[in-house]
Amino acid sequence: MMQKNHKTILEETSELRTNVTDLFDKLRDQLCNSLETYETKLKSNSKKFQKDSWSRAGGGGGVSSLLKGIIFEKAGVHTSTVYGDLPPGVLEKSNNSKLSNQFWASGISVIIHPKNPFIPSAHMNLRMIISEDYWFGGGADLTPMLTNKRSQEDSDTKLFHKSMRKACNNHTNANFEVFKKNCDEYFIIKHRNENRGTGGIFFDNYKSANSVDDLDFLESVGRNFIEAYCNIIEMNINREWTHSDREQQLFYRGRYVEFNLMYDKGTIFGLKTGGNINSILSSLPPLVSW
Amino acid sequence: MMQKNHKTILEETSELRTNVTDLFDKLRDQLCNSLETYETKLKSNSKKFQKDSWSRAGGGGGVSSLLKGIIFEKAGVHTSTVYGDLPPGVLEKSNNSKLSNQFWASGISVIIHPKNPFIPSAHMNLRMIISEDYWFGGGADLTPMLTNKRSQEDSDTKLFHKSMRKACNNHTNANFEVFKKNCDEYFIIKHRNENRGTGGIFFDNYKSANSVDDLDFLESVGRNFIEAYCNIIEMNINREWTHSDREQQLFYRGRYVEFNLMYDKGTIFGLKTGGNINSILSSLPPLVSW
């Protein structure tokens, strides 16, 4: 495909961009409502998501939705649409040849750290990026917080992988096996040679000839993530945990922090491009031990 | 000074290296004994440092001393002497023109995270490095964990700075004002534009014509650190804290982790050169919130 300039691409994707940001808002609302439902079942103390809007000095902004609840010790659901010039230094360090110094990016990012150690932590994000071209990226993955759940044979993980396989079905460019391998290779805590969790899918530079189908794929990842994670919550929410289970959870949360602060490209890119610090670092678990 | 090869420098510094490693062992024992004394005053539950030796595949090893006590929620005192070839990638990313691919390095590293939020966390390290030349480095700094103690006017911080100034006295190449500025510039959490704590001293590439005086300076930093920190412990150990004080402490510990995992050169260098992961990451606080 011939390279076009940034402004032309922005104009040509006007409708698509609106549909993408609408989708991200819809997924946010659906997920927040689902999680709040579990909280409100505990009538005595029903916690809600707190929404905060922020704007970015260079252009754009977002909405941070944060829940510090009884079931969900910390859950962050963030949508943002930012644009403008990339700060110096970002381009040189990026391996992405499609990046120019102008960009437009919209995304949804989800991190859930439940209180009950039997319920795994989960992460999902979807994004559209426009520079001299446009493309999609994202993924979803599961992080069980108990040693004997941290295997590919664990029922939560099997259910999750099955749902991500389903999300990839019928989208020509979506290859579950490849995306699963990407995910395993990405979420490695290099200094320990350990995976952060039990994986899921991860994709970048995603673009087919049919942008309607691409958007449909993003929606499918989002909806399958919500459905699968709610099933996993229900499979575990009534399990009683011991002090030792909680200690294991705090321990694996430490591993989670090591990955996010040392290796996660989204975190590092976000902090360097003047993203919202609280949104970016809301991925960090509420309580952690080393 | 003319550059010599690594082997020649190793031979010429044979006695100095022995004296350096002996000093680090002595400082470790003195500090561990001092901290254990505070623990043993609580007769009901006296915790001791647990010592673990480790060896490095490429050459050398160390001793990790870790205390998880009542007064000191987590204290790590580590000595190590490692040598051999630098792994690929480390040289290219280092700004230090004195590094060749062969090195010898000995150091002591101390991190103390007390339970009582009124007692600041403290860090000290001293090292000797030999490559195509030899030099010393190190520093000591204080991290108060309550908002209203995080100022240059705080009495703990004033005492600490005074003691570090004293450590620099009578050593021609030790300039407290310069070392204090180094420290302030080093311990910055860049994405927040905040300092990790209230500072202290930081020096690198330290070497005078008189290696006896250099060693004396390292000893002076170590002994003044121990004396000053014990004074700070005693000024605060009997202060009662509230739940809100503890929350502030866990909050600032989060900032501490952000710095150590994202910006601390020692952490990153250590993990890349196959150092002992548990020793290196023992700098991370025992319990942290975000």
PDB file of C-alpha atoms in Angstrom, chain A residues 11-194:
ATOM      1  CA  GLU A  11      -9.834  12.217   6.881  1.00  0.00           C
ATOM      2  CA  GLU A  12     -10.336   8.822   5.264  1.00  0.00           C
ATOM      3  CA  THR A  13     -10.838   7.115   8.625  1.00  0.00           C
ATOM      4  CA  SER A  14     -13.240   9.673  10.011  1.00  0.00           C
ATOM      5  CA  GLU A  15     -16.231   7.299  10.234  1.00  0.00           C
ATOM      6  CA  LEU A  16     -14.098   4.343  11.308  1.00  0.00           C
ATOM      7  CA  ARG A  17     -12.559   6.390  14.119  1.00  0.00           C
ATOM      8  CA  THR A  18     -15.991   7.356  15.392  1.00  0.00           C
ATOM      9  CA  ASN A  19     -17.087   3.722  15.329  1.00  0.00           C
ATOM     10  CA  VAL A  20     -13.938   2.631  17.151  1.00  0.00           C
ATOM     11  CA  THR A  21     -14.271   5.172  19.954  1.00  0.00           C
ATOM     12  CA  ASP A  22     -17.988   4.353  20.269  1.00  0.00           C
ATOM     13  CA  LEU A  23     -17.131   0.660  20.548  1.00  0.00           C
ATOM     14  CA  PHE A  24     -14.561   1.316  23.262  1.00  0.00           C
ATOM     15  CA  ASP A  25     -17.092   3.371  25.229  1.00  0.00           C
ATOM     16  CA  LYS A  26     -19.712   0.629  24.887  1.00  0.00           C
ATOM     17  CA  LEU A  27     -17.291  -2.081  26.031  1.00  0.00           C
ATOM     18  CA  ARG A  28     -16.254   0.076  28.988  1.00  0.00           C
ATOM     19  CA  ASP A  29     -19.854   0.589  30.063  1.00  0.00           C
ATOM     20  CA  GLN A  30     -20.731  -3.083  29.670  1.00  0.00           C
ATOM     21  CA  LEU A  31     -17.717  -4.227  31.649  1.00  0.00           C
ATOM     22  CA  CYS A  32     -18.135  -1.634  34.411  1.00  0.00           C
ATOM     23  CA  ASN A  33     -21.800  -2.569  34.776  1.00  0.00           C
ATOM     24  CA  SER A  34     -20.966  -6.274  34.950  1.00  0.00           C
ATOM     25  CA  LEU A  35     -18.364  -5.806  37.648  1.00  0.00           C
ATOM     26  CA  GLU A  36     -20.568  -3.412  39.640  1.00  0.00           C
ATOM     27  CA  THR A  37     -23.309  -6.049  39.642  1.00  0.00           C
ATOM     28  CA  TYR A  38     -21.058  -8.392  41.627  1.00  0.00           C
ATOM     29  CA  GLU A  39     -20.353  -5.591  44.108  1.00  0.00           C
ATOM     30  CA  THR A  40     -23.998  -4.590  44.512  1.00  0.00           C
ATOM     31  CA  LYS A  41     -24.965  -8.162  45.362  1.00  0.00           C
ATOM     32  CA  LEU A  42     -23.223  -7.373  48.669  1.00  0.00           C
ATOM     33  CA  LYS A  43     -25.930  -4.907  49.626  1.00  0.00           C
ATOM     34  CA  SER A  44     -24.264  -3.687  52.789  1.00  0.00           C
ATOM     35  CA  ASN A  45     -21.434  -2.034  50.955  1.00  0.00           C
ATOM     36  CA  SER A  46     -21.935  -1.436  47.305  1.00  0.00           C
ATOM     37  CA  LYS A  47     -19.008   0.205  45.604  1.00  0.00           C
ATOM     38  CA  LYS A  48     -19.181   1.840  42.191  1.00  0.00           C
ATOM     39  CA  PHE A  49     -16.642   2.856  39.576  1.00  0.00           C
ATOM     40  CA  GLN A  50     -15.378   6.402  40.045  1.00  0.00           C
ATOM     41  CA  LYS A  51     -14.977   8.165  36.722  1.00  0.00           C
ATOM     42  CA  ASP A  52     -12.381  10.873  36.129  1.00  0.00           C
ATOM     43  CA  SER A  53     -11.832  12.724  32.895  1.00  0.00           C
ATOM     44  CA  TRP A  54      -8.398  13.974  32.030  1.00  0.00           C
ATOM     45  CA  SER A  55      -6.994  15.892  29.096  1.00  0.00           C
ATOM     46  CA  ARG A  56      -3.585  15.659  27.501  1.00  0.00           C
ATOM     47  CA  ALA A  57      -1.573  18.858  27.031  1.00  0.00           C
ATOM     48  CA  GLY A  58      -0.610  17.915  23.451  1.00  0.00           C
ATOM     49  CA  GLY A  59      -4.152  16.916  22.371  1.00  0.00           C
ATOM     50  CA  GLY A  60      -6.956  14.626  23.418  1.00  0.00           C
ATOM     51  CA  GLY A  61      -7.717  12.979  26.713  1.00  0.00           C
ATOM     52  CA  GLY A  62      -9.596  10.166  28.320  1.00  0.00           C
ATOM     53  CA  VAL A  63     -11.794   8.786  31.036  1.00  0.00           C
ATOM     54  CA  SER A  64     -10.396   6.711  33.915  1.00  0.00           C
ATOM     55  CA  SER A  65     -12.900   4.448  35.641  1.00  0.00           C
ATOM     56  CA  LEU A  66     -11.577   3.037  38.885  1.00  0.00           C
ATOM     57  CA  LEU A  67     -13.297   0.681  41.309  1.00  0.00           C
ATOM     58  CA  LYS A  68     -11.896  -0.103  44.723  1.00  0.00           C
ATOM     59  CA  GLY A  69     -14.442  -2.582  45.917  1.00  0.00           C
ATOM     60  CA  ILE A  70     -15.034  -5.605  48.097  1.00  0.00           C
ATOM     61  CA  ILE A  71     -14.961  -8.211  45.344  1.00  0.00           C
ATOM     62  CA  PHE A  72     -12.618  -6.255  43.107  1.00  0.00           C
ATOM     63  CA  GLU A  73      -9.855  -4.884  45.269  1.00  0.00           C
ATOM     64  CA  LYS A  74      -8.858  -2.718  42.310  1.00  0.00           C
ATOM     65  CA  ALA A  75     -10.299  -2.582  38.815  1.00  0.00           C
ATOM     66  CA  GLY A  76      -9.356   0.036  36.239  1.00  0.00           C
ATOM     67  CA  VAL A  77     -11.154   0.528  32.936  1.00  0.00           C
ATOM     68  CA  HIS A  78      -9.692   3.338  30.892  1.00  0.00           C
ATOM     69  CA  THR A  79     -10.600   4.793  27.527  1.00  0.00           C
ATOM     70  CA  SER A  80      -8.575   7.481  25.833  1.00  0.00           C
ATOM     71  CA  THR A  81      -8.163   9.176  22.493  1.00  0.00           C
ATOM     72  CA  VAL A  82      -4.966  11.168  22.142  1.00  0.00           C
ATOM     73  CA  TYR A  83      -3.301  12.814  19.173  1.00  0.00           C
ATOM     74  CA  GLY A  84      -0.678  15.324  18.150  1.00  0.00           C
ATOM     75  CA  ASP A  85       3.099  15.172  17.867  1.00  0.00           C
ATOM     76  CA  LEU A  86       5.175  12.449  19.426  1.00  0.00           C
ATOM     77  CA  PRO A  87       7.668  13.746  21.979  1.00  0.00           C
ATOM     78  CA  PRO A  88      11.348  13.565  20.985  1.00  0.00           C
ATOM     79  CA  GLY A  89      12.951  10.237  21.788  1.00  0.00           C
ATOM     80  CA  VAL A  90       9.888   8.053  21.289  1.00  0.00           C
ATOM     81  CA  LEU A  91      10.385   7.588  17.551  1.00  0.00           C
ATOM     82  CA  GLU A  92      14.072   6.663  17.829  1.00  0.00           C
ATOM     83  CA  LYS A  93      13.326   3.987  20.397  1.00  0.00           C
ATOM     84  CA  SER A  94      10.360   2.517  18.564  1.00  0.00           C
ATOM     85  CA  ASN A  95      10.837  -0.412  16.213  1.00  0.00           C
ATOM     86  CA  ASN A  96       7.641   0.476  14.418  1.00  0.00           C
ATOM     87  CA  SER A  97       8.437   1.774  10.940  1.00  0.00           C
ATOM     88  CA  LYS A  98       4.853   2.959  10.503  1.00  0.00           C
ATOM     89  CA  LEU A  99       5.225   5.667  13.153  1.00  0.00           C
ATOM     90  CA  SER A 100       5.783   9.224  11.964  1.00  0.00           C
ATOM     91  CA  ASN A 101       6.017  12.172  14.320  1.00  0.00           C
ATOM     92  CA  GLN A 102       2.250  12.707  14.137  1.00  0.00           C
ATOM     93  CA  PHE A 103      -0.165  10.250  15.632  1.00  0.00           C
ATOM     94  CA  TRP A 104      -3.755   9.602  16.619  1.00  0.00           C
ATOM     95  CA  ALA A 105      -4.494   6.783  19.018  1.00  0.00           C
ATOM     96  CA  SER A 106      -7.592   5.519  20.723  1.00  0.00           C
ATOM     97  CA  GLY A 107      -7.798   2.649  23.147  1.00  0.00           C
ATOM     98  CA  ILE A 108      -9.466   0.841  25.977  1.00  0.00           C
ATOM     99  CA  SER A 109      -7.431  -0.722  28.728  1.00  0.00           C
ATOM    100  CA  VAL A 110      -8.722  -2.988  31.475  1.00  0.00           C
ATOM    101  CA  ILE A 111      -6.991  -4.410  34.537  1.00  0.00           C
ATOM    102  CA  ILE A 112      -8.832  -6.267  37.261  1.00  0.00           C
ATOM    103  CA  HIS A 113      -7.278  -7.359  40.560  1.00  0.00           C
ATOM    104  CA  PRO A 114      -9.917  -9.266  42.567  1.00  0.00           C
ATOM    105  CA  LYS A 115      -9.606  -9.669  46.320  1.00  0.00           C
ATOM    106  CA  ASN A 116     -10.316 -13.420  46.378  1.00  0.00           C
ATOM    107  CA  PRO A 117      -7.013 -15.119  45.435  1.00  0.00           C
ATOM    108  CA  PHE A 118      -8.962 -17.864  43.645  1.00  0.00           C
ATOM    109  CA  ILE A 119     -10.151 -15.372  41.014  1.00  0.00           C
ATOM    110  CA  PRO A 120      -7.303 -14.636  38.576  1.00  0.00           C
ATOM    111  CA  SER A 121      -6.326 -11.100  37.664  1.00  0.00           C
ATOM    112  CA  ALA A 122      -7.193 -10.200  34.093  1.00  0.00           C
ATOM    113  CA  HIS A 123      -6.058  -7.692  31.532  1.00  0.00           C
ATOM    114  CA  MET A 124      -7.489  -6.622  28.195  1.00  0.00           C
ATOM    115  CA  ASN A 125      -6.718  -3.794  25.855  1.00  0.00           C
ATOM    116  CA  LEU A 126      -7.733  -2.759  22.371  1.00  0.00           C
ATOM    117  CA  ARG A 127      -6.388   0.131  20.354  1.00  0.00           C
ATOM    118  CA  MET A 128      -6.396   1.835  16.994  1.00  0.00           C
ATOM    119  CA  ILE A 129      -3.348   3.806  15.970  1.00  0.00           C
ATOM    120  CA  ILE A 130      -2.946   6.172  13.046  1.00  0.00           C
ATOM    121  CA  SER A 131       0.296   7.607  11.845  1.00  0.00           C
ATOM    122  CA  GLU A 132       1.261   7.279   8.137  1.00  0.00           C
ATOM    123  CA  ASP A 133      -1.089   4.301   8.081  1.00  0.00           C
ATOM    124  CA  TYR A 134      -3.688   2.936  10.479  1.00  0.00           C
ATOM    125  CA  TRP A 135      -3.713  -0.335  12.331  1.00  0.00           C
ATOM    126  CA  PHE A 136      -5.163  -2.126  15.347  1.00  0.00           C
ATOM    127  CA  GLY A 137      -3.601  -3.850  18.286  1.00  0.00           C
ATOM    128  CA  GLY A 138      -4.555  -5.379  21.571  1.00  0.00           C
ATOM    129  CA  GLY A 139      -4.940  -8.530  23.522  1.00  0.00           C
ATOM    130  CA  ALA A 140      -6.303 -10.166  26.612  1.00  0.00           C
ATOM    131  CA  ASP A 141      -4.606 -12.379  29.146  1.00  0.00           C
ATOM    132  CA  LEU A 142      -5.152 -14.076  32.473  1.00  0.00           C
ATOM    133  CA  THR A 143      -2.931 -14.096  35.570  1.00  0.00           C
ATOM    134  CA  PRO A 144      -3.915 -16.737  38.136  1.00  0.00           C
ATOM    135  CA  MET A 145      -2.544 -15.796  41.547  1.00  0.00           C
ATOM    136  CA  LEU A 146      -2.242 -19.245  43.134  1.00  0.00           C
ATOM    137  CA  THR A 147       0.673 -21.520  42.271  1.00  0.00           C
ATOM    138  CA  ASN A 148      -1.470 -24.561  41.500  1.00  0.00           C
ATOM    139  CA  LYS A 149      -3.658 -22.533  39.137  1.00  0.00           C
ATOM    140  CA  ARG A 150      -0.747 -21.229  37.101  1.00  0.00           C
ATOM    141  CA  SER A 151      -0.854 -23.922  34.436  1.00  0.00           C
ATOM    142  CA  GLN A 152      -2.280 -24.356  30.962  1.00  0.00           C
ATOM    143  CA  GLU A 153      -4.414 -27.206  32.353  1.00  0.00           C
ATOM    144  CA  ASP A 154      -6.189 -25.044  34.901  1.00  0.00           C
ATOM    145  CA  SER A 155      -9.924 -24.812  34.219  1.00  0.00           C
ATOM    146  CA  ASP A 156     -10.013 -20.982  34.350  1.00  0.00           C
ATOM    147  CA  THR A 157      -7.187 -20.778  31.840  1.00  0.00           C
ATOM    148  CA  LYS A 158      -8.731 -23.395  29.560  1.00  0.00           C
ATOM    149  CA  LEU A 159     -12.040 -21.542  29.542  1.00  0.00           C
ATOM    150  CA  PHE A 160     -10.237 -18.255  28.836  1.00  0.00           C
ATOM    151  CA  HIS A 161      -8.202 -19.640  25.951  1.00  0.00           C
ATOM    152  CA  LYS A 162     -11.301 -21.267  24.476  1.00  0.00           C
ATOM    153  CA  SER A 163     -13.109 -17.934  24.504  1.00  0.00           C
ATOM    154  CA  MET A 164     -10.166 -16.138  22.875  1.00  0.00           C
ATOM    155  CA  ARG A 165     -10.067 -18.842  20.204  1.00  0.00           C
ATOM    156  CA  LYS A 166     -13.757 -18.144  19.609  1.00  0.00           C
ATOM    157  CA  ALA A 167     -13.054 -14.398  19.363  1.00  0.00           C
ATOM    158  CA  CYS A 168     -10.601 -15.098  16.529  1.00  0.00           C
ATOM    159  CA  ASN A 169     -13.044 -17.328  14.608  1.00  0.00           C
ATOM    160  CA  ASN A 170     -14.295 -16.069  11.249  1.00  0.00           C
ATOM    161  CA  HIS A 171     -11.857 -13.176  11.077  1.00  0.00           C
ATOM    162  CA  THR A 172      -9.470 -13.935   8.242  1.00  0.00           C
ATOM    163  CA  ASN A 173      -6.456 -12.150   9.691  1.00  0.00           C
ATOM    164  CA  ALA A 174      -7.005 -13.303  13.264  1.00  0.00           C
ATOM    165  CA  ASN A 175      -4.941 -16.395  13.974  1.00  0.00           C
ATOM    166  CA  PHE A 176      -5.461 -17.646  17.521  1.00  0.00           C
ATOM    167  CA  GLU A 177      -2.348 -19.855  17.564  1.00  0.00           C
ATOM    168  CA  VAL A 178      -0.117 -17.012  16.407  1.00  0.00           C
ATOM    169  CA  PHE A 179      -1.738 -14.510  18.770  1.00  0.00           C
ATOM    170  CA  LYS A 180      -1.414 -16.942  21.685  1.00  0.00           C
ATOM    171  CA  LYS A 181       2.279 -17.418  20.925  1.00  0.00           C
ATOM    172  CA  ASN A 182       2.732 -13.611  20.712  1.00  0.00           C
ATOM    173  CA  CYS A 183       1.154 -13.339  24.132  1.00  0.00           C
ATOM    174  CA  ASP A 184       3.399 -15.993  25.698  1.00  0.00           C
ATOM    175  CA  GLU A 185       6.461 -14.320  24.208  1.00  0.00           C
ATOM    176  CA  TYR A 186       5.430 -10.831  25.280  1.00  0.00           C
ATOM    177  CA  PHE A 187       4.483 -11.405  28.908  1.00  0.00           C
ATOM    178  CA  ILE A 188       7.837 -12.774  30.042  1.00  0.00           C
ATOM    179  CA  ILE A 189       9.590 -11.485  33.143  1.00  0.00           C
ATOM    180  CA  LYS A 190      12.999 -11.734  31.483  1.00  0.00           C
ATOM    181  CA  HIS A 191      15.219 -11.579  34.566  1.00  0.00           C
ATOM    182  CA  ARG A 192      13.306 -14.540  36.019  1.00  0.00           C
ATOM    183  CA  ASN A 193      12.544 -16.329  32.766  1.00  0.00           C
ATOM    184  CA  GLU A 194       8.963 -16.678  33.957  1.00  0.00           C
TER     185      GLU A 194
END
